[in-house]
Tab-separated table of C-alpha atoms in Angstrom:
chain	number	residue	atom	x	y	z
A	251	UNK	CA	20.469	141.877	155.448
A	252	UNK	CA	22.649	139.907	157.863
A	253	UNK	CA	19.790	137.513	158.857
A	254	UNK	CA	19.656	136.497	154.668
A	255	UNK	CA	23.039	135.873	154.882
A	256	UNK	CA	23.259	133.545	157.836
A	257	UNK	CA	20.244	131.345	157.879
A	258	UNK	CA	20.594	129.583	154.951
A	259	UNK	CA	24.701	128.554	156.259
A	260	UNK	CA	22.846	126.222	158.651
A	261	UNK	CA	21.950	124.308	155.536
A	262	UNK	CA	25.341	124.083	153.688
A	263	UNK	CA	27.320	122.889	156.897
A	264	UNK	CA	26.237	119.092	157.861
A	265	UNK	CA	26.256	118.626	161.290
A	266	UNK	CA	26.020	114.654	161.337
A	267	UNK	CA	28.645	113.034	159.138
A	268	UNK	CA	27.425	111.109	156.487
A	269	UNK	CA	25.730	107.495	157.340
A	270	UNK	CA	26.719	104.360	155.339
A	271	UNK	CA	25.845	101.262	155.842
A	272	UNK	CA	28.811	98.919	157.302
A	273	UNK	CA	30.797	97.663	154.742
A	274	UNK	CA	28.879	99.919	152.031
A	275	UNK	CA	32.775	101.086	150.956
A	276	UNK	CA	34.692	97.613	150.997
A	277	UNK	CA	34.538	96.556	147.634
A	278	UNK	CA	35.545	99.598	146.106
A	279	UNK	CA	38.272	100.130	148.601
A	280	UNK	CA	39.343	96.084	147.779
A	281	UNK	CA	39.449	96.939	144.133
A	282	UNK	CA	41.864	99.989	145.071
A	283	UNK	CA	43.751	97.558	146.907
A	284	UNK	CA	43.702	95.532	143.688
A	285	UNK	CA	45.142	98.382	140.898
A	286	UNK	CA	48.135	99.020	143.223
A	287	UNK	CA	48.437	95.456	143.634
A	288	UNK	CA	48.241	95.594	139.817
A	289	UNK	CA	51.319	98.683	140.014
A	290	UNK	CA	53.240	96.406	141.611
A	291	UNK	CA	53.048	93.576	138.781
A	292	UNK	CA	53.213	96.067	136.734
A	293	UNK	CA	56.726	97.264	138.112
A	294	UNK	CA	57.534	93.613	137.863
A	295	UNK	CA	56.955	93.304	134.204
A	296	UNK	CA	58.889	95.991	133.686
A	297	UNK	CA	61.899	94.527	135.211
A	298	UNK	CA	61.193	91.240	133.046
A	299	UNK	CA	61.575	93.517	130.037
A	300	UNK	CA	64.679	94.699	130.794
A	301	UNK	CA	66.263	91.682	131.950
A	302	UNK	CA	64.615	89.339	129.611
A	303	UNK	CA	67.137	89.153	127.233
A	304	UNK	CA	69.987	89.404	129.665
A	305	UNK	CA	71.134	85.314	130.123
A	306	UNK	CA	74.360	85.931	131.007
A	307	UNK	CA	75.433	82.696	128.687
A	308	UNK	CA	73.169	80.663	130.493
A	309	UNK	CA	70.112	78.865	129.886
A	310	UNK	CA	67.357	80.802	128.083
A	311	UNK	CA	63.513	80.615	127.606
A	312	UNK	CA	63.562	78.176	124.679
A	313	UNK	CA	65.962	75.580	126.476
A	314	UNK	CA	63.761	76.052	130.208
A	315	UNK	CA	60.286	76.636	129.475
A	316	UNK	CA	57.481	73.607	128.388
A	317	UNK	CA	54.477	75.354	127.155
A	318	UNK	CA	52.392	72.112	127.980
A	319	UNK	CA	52.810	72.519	131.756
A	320	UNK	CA	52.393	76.224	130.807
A	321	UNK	CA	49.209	75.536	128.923
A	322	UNK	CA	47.892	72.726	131.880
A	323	UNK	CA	48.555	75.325	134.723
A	324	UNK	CA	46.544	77.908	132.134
A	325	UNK	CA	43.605	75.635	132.111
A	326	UNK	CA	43.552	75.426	136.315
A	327	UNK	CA	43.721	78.871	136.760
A	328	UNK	CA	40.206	79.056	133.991
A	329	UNK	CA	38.611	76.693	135.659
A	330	UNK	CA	38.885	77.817	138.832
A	331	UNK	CA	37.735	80.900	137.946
A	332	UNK	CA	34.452	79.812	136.810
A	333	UNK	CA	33.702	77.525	139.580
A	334	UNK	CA	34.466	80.381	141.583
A	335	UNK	CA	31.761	82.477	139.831
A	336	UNK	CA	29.440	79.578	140.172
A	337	UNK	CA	30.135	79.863	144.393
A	338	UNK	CA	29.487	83.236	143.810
A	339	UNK	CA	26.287	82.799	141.956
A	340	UNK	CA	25.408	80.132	144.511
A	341	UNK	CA	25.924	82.496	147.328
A	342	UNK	CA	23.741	85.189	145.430
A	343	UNK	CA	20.907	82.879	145.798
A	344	UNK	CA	21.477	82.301	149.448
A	345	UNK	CA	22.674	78.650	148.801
A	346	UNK	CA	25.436	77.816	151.395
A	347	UNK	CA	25.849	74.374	150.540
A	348	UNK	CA	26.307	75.072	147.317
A	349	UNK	CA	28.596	77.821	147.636
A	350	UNK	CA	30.507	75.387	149.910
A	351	UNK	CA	30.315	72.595	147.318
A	352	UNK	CA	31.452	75.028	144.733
A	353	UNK	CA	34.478	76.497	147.120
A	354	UNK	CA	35.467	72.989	147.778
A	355	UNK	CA	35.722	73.001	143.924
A	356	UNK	CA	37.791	75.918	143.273
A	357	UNK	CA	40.540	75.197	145.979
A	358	UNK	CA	42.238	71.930	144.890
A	359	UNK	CA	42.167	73.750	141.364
A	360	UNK	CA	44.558	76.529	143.006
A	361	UNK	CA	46.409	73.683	144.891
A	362	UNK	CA	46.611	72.063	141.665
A	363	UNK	CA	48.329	75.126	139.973
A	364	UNK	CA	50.558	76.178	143.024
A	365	UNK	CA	51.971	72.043	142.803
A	366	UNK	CA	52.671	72.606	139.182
A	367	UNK	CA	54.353	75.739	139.445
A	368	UNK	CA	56.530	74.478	142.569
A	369	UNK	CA	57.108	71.132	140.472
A	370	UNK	CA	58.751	73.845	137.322
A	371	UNK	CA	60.794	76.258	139.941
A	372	UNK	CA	62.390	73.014	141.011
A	373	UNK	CA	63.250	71.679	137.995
A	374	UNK	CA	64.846	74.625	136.809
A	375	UNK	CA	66.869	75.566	139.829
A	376	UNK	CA	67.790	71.196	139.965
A	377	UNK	CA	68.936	72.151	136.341
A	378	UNK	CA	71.200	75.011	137.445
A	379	UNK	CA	68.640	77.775	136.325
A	380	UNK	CA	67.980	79.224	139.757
A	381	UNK	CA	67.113	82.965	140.103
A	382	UNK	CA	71.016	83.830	140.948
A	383	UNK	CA	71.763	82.129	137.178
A	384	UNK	CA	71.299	85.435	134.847
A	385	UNK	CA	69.446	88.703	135.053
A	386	UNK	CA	66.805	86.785	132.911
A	387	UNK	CA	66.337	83.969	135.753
A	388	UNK	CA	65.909	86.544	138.627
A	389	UNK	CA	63.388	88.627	136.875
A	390	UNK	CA	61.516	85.606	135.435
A	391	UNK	CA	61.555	84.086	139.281
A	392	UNK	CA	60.566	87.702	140.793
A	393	UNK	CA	57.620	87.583	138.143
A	394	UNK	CA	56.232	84.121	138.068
A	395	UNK	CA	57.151	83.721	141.784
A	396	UNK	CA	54.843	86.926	143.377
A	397	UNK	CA	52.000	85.760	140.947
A	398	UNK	CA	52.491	82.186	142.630
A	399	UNK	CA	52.793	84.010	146.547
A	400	UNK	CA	49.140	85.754	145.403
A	401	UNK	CA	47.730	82.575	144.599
A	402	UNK	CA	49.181	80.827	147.932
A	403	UNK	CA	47.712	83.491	149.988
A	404	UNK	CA	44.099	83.444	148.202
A	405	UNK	CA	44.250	79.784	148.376
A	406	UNK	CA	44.594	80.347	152.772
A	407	UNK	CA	42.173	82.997	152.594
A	408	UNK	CA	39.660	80.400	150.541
A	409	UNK	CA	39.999	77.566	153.388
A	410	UNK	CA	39.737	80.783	156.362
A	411	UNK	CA	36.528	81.415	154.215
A	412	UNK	CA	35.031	78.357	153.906
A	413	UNK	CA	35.576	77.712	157.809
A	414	UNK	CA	33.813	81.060	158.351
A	415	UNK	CA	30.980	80.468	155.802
A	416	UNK	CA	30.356	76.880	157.574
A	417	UNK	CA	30.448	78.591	160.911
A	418	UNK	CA	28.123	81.583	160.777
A	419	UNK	CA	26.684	80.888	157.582
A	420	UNK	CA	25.973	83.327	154.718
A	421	UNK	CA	25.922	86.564	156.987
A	422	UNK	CA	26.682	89.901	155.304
A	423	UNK	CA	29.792	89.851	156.763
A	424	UNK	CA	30.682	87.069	154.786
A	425	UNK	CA	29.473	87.581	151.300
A	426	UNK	CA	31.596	91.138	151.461
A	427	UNK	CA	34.616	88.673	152.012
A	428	UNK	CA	33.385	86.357	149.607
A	429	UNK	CA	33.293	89.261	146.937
A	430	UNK	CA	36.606	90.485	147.709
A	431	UNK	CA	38.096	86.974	147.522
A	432	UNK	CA	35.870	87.042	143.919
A	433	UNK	CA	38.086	89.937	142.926
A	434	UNK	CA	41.234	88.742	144.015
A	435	UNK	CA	40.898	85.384	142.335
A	436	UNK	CA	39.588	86.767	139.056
A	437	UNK	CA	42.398	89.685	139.105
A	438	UNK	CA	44.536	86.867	139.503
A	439	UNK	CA	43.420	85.293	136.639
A	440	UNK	CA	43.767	88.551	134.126
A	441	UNK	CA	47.446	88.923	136.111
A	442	UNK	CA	47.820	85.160	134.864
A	443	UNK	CA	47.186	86.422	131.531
A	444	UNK	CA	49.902	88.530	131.387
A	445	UNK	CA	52.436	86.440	132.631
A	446	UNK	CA	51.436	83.079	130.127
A	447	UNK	CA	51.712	85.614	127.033
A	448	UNK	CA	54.845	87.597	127.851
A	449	UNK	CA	57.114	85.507	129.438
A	450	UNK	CA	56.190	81.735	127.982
A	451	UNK	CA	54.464	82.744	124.778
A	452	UNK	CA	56.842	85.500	123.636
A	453	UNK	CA	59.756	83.828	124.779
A	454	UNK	CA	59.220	80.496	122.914
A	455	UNK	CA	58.780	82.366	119.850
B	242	UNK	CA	14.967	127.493	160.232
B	243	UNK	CA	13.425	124.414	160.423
B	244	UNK	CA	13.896	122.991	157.211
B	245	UNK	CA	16.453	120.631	156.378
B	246	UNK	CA	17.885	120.636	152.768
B	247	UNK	CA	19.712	117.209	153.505
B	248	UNK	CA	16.849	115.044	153.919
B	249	UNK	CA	17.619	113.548	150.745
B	250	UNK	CA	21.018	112.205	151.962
B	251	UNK	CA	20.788	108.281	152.007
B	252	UNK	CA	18.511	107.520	149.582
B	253	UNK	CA	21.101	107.461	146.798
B	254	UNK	CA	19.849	103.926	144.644
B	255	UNK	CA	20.969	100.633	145.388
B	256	UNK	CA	19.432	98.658	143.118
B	257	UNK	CA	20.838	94.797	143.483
B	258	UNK	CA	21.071	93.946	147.588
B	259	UNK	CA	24.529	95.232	147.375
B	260	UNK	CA	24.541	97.193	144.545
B	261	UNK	CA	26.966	95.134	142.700
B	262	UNK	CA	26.505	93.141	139.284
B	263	UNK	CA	26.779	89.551	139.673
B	264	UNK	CA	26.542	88.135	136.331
B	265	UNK	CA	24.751	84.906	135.723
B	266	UNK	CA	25.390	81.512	134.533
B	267	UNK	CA	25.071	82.578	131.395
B	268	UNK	CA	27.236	85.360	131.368
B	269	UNK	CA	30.011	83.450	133.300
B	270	UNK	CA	29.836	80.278	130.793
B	271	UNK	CA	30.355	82.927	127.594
B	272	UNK	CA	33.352	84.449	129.448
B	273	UNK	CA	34.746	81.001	129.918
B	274	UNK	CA	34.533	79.425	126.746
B	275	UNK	CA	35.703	82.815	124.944
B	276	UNK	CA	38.732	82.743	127.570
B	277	UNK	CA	39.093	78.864	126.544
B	278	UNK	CA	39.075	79.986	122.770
B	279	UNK	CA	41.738	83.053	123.393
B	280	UNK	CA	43.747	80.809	125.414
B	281	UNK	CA	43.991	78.109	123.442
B	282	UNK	CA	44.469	79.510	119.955
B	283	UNK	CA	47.893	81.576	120.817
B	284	UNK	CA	49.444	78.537	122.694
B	285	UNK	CA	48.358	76.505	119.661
B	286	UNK	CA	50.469	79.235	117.289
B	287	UNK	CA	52.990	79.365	119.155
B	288	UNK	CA	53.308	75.085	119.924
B	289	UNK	CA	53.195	74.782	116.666
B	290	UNK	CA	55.916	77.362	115.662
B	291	UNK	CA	54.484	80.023	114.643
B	292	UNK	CA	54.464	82.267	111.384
B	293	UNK	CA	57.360	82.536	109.401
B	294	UNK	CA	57.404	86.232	110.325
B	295	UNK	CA	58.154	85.981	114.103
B	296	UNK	CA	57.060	89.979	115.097
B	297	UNK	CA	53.736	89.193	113.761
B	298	UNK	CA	53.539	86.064	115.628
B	299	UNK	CA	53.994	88.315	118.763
B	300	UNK	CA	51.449	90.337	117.905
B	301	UNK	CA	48.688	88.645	116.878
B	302	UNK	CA	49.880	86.724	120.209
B	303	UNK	CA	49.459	90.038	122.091
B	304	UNK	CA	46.156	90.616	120.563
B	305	UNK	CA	44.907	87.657	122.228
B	306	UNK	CA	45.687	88.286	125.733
B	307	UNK	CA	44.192	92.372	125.088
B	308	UNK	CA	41.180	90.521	124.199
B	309	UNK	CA	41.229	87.893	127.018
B	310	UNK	CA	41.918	90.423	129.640
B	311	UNK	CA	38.569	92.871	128.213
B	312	UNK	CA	36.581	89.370	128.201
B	313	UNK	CA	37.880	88.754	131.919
B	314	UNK	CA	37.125	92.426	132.996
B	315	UNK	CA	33.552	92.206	131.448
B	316	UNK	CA	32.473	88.787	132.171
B	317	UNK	CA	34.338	87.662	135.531
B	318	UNK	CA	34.755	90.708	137.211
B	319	UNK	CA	31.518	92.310	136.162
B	320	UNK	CA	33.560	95.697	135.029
B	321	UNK	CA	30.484	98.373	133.965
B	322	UNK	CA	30.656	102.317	134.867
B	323	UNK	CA	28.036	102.611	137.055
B	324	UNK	CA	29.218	100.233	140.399
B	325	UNK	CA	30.377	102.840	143.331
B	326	UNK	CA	29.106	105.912	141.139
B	327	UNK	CA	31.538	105.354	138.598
B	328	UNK	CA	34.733	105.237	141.031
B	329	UNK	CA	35.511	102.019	140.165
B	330	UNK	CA	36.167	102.459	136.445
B	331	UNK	CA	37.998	105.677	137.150
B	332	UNK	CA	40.060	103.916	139.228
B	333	UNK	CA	40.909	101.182	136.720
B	334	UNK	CA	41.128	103.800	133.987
B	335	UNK	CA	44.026	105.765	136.223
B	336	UNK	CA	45.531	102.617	136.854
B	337	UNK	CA	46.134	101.253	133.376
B	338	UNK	CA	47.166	105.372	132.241
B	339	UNK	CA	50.249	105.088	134.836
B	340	UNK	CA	50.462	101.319	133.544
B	341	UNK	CA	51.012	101.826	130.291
B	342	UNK	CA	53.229	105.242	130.809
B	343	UNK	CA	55.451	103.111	133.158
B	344	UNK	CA	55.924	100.164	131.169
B	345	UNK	CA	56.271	102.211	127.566
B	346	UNK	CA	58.897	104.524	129.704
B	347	UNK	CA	60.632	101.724	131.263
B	348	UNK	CA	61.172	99.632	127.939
B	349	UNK	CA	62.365	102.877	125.923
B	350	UNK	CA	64.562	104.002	128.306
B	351	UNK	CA	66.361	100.825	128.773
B	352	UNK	CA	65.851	100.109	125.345
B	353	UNK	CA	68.064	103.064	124.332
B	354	UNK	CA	70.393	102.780	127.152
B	355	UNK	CA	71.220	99.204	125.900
B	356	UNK	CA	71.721	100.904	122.268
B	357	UNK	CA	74.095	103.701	123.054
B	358	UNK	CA	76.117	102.276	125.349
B	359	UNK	CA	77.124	98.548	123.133
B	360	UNK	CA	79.747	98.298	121.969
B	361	UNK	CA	81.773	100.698	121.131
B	362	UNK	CA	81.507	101.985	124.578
B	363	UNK	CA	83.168	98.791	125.420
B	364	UNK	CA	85.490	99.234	128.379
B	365	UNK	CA	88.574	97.464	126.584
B	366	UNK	CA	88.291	99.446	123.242
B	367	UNK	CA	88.123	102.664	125.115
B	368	UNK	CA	91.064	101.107	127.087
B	369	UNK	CA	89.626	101.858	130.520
B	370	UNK	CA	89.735	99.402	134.018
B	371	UNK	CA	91.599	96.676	133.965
């Protein structure tokens, strides 16, 4: 009776841990990265809520904001995005000088939206409206501002990329970054999203 | 003795080289020009000062970005249920639950705190500090 007990326990225990194949897990454990990344933004628009009405007699949205610049950096951030997915597509196929080409494409878009938004931060602390001006200012600044850090640092991590990609080529390595950075810069986008329709949109109403 | 049930281990599907939905062309010029569309039809409303009735302006406003972010999700980040077994939706899924219980807590909360405590609350008419 003992023996039908025991020999089948050899089966239910696995003596080798499982295998994967390097870097089987990263994309899922990127996009895990990404919904607390998406906590945290979330935590931020939270804190615009509260504070959004709370000028302190200063400046508010109406007198501050210009929805073109709003609507110009918008149209960067699109683009971007779908030259990005064309780099993607490009890399897909195994095309590195495409994927380059395409790369090359999508960065000076990002550059293009970081200048704009640096350009409006001045201008509104030259016009007095600096983060210390009214709970309003630091939330809007807290907001805006860590969208703008995410899009500095996916900007760096585009160059890094490119200088890898034009090193070693399209190696596996690679493509899992280039994914991740696929994620990032699309999650960026939908972030983007957000910020466009509750801070500029609803304010200017 | 000999046999061994976990044979099978490892040859879970992977069906594109990495398992992961890439979209196409196709797929990535819809998602653009329906992002262009969403994009541009609120800031148009809005530019152009809106409906006379400014909480439906917000709204409909609103509704635009819910739909931009599902056309993002679908067509840009290739959101289905079946990449990584599922996990990935369940993840998002979790994510937008605590989301949504945060920033519906956070507002309401504040909301009421703002309520009850203006003005009659007021330091001076209660005659307290300085």
């Amino acid at each position: 009776m003992s023996a039908n007990v025991q020999t089948p326990a050899q089966g239910y225990w696995e003596t080798e841990p499982h295998h994967h194949e390097e870097g089987a897990s990263t994309s899922l454990g990127f996009w895990v990265y990404l919904m607390s990344d998406c906590l945290m933004f979330a935590v931020l628009f939270a804190v615009y809520g509260v504070l959004g009405q709370n000028f302190a007699a200063g400046p508010g949205p109406k007198a501050l904001f210009d929805l073109t610049l709003i609507a110009i950096n918008t149209g960067f951030l699109l683009v971007s995005s779908i030259t990005f997915g064309f780099a993607m597509l490009a890399m897909v196929k195994g095309n590195q000088r495409t994927t380059l080409i395409w790369l090359s494409v999508t960065l000076p878009l990002g550059l293009a939206f970081l200048a704009l938004e640096i350009y409006e931060f001045h201008h509104l602390i030259h016009l007095g409206a600096g983060p210390q001006r009214s709970g309003f200012l630091s939330a809007f600044f807290a907001l805006v501002g860590t969208h703008g850090l995410h899009v500095a640092f996916g900007s760096i991590w585009l160059v890094t990329l490119m200088v890898q990609i034009n090193r070693h080529g399209l190696i596996p390595a690679n493509r899992r970054r280039m994914s991740c950075l696929s994620m990032f810069w699309h999650f960026l986008d939908v972030i983007w999203i957000g910020v466009f329709t509750f801070v500029y949109l609803l304010g200017m109403i | 003795m000999s046999a061994h049930p976990n044979d099978t281990h490892g040859t879970h599907g992977h069906t594109a080289e990495d398992g992961h939905d890439h979209g196409s062309y196709k797929s990535y010029i819809i998602g653009f020009v329906l992002s262009v569309i969403l994009t541009a039809i609120p800031f148009y409303i809005v530019m152009s000062g809106g409906f006379e009735n400014r909480s439906l302006t917000a709204l409909v406003v609103i509704a635009f970005a819910v739909a931009q972010i599902l056309v993002h999700m679908v067509y840009f980040l290739h959101m289905n249920g079946k990449s990584d077994e599922g996990w990935t939706m369940m993840s998002m899924i979790f994510t937008v639950i605590v989301v949504v219980i945060m920033l519906a807590g956070s507002l309401w909360v504040m909301y009421n705190l703002n309520a009850n405590m203006m003005p009659q609350m007021n330091h001076d008419t209660l005659g307290f500090g300085s």
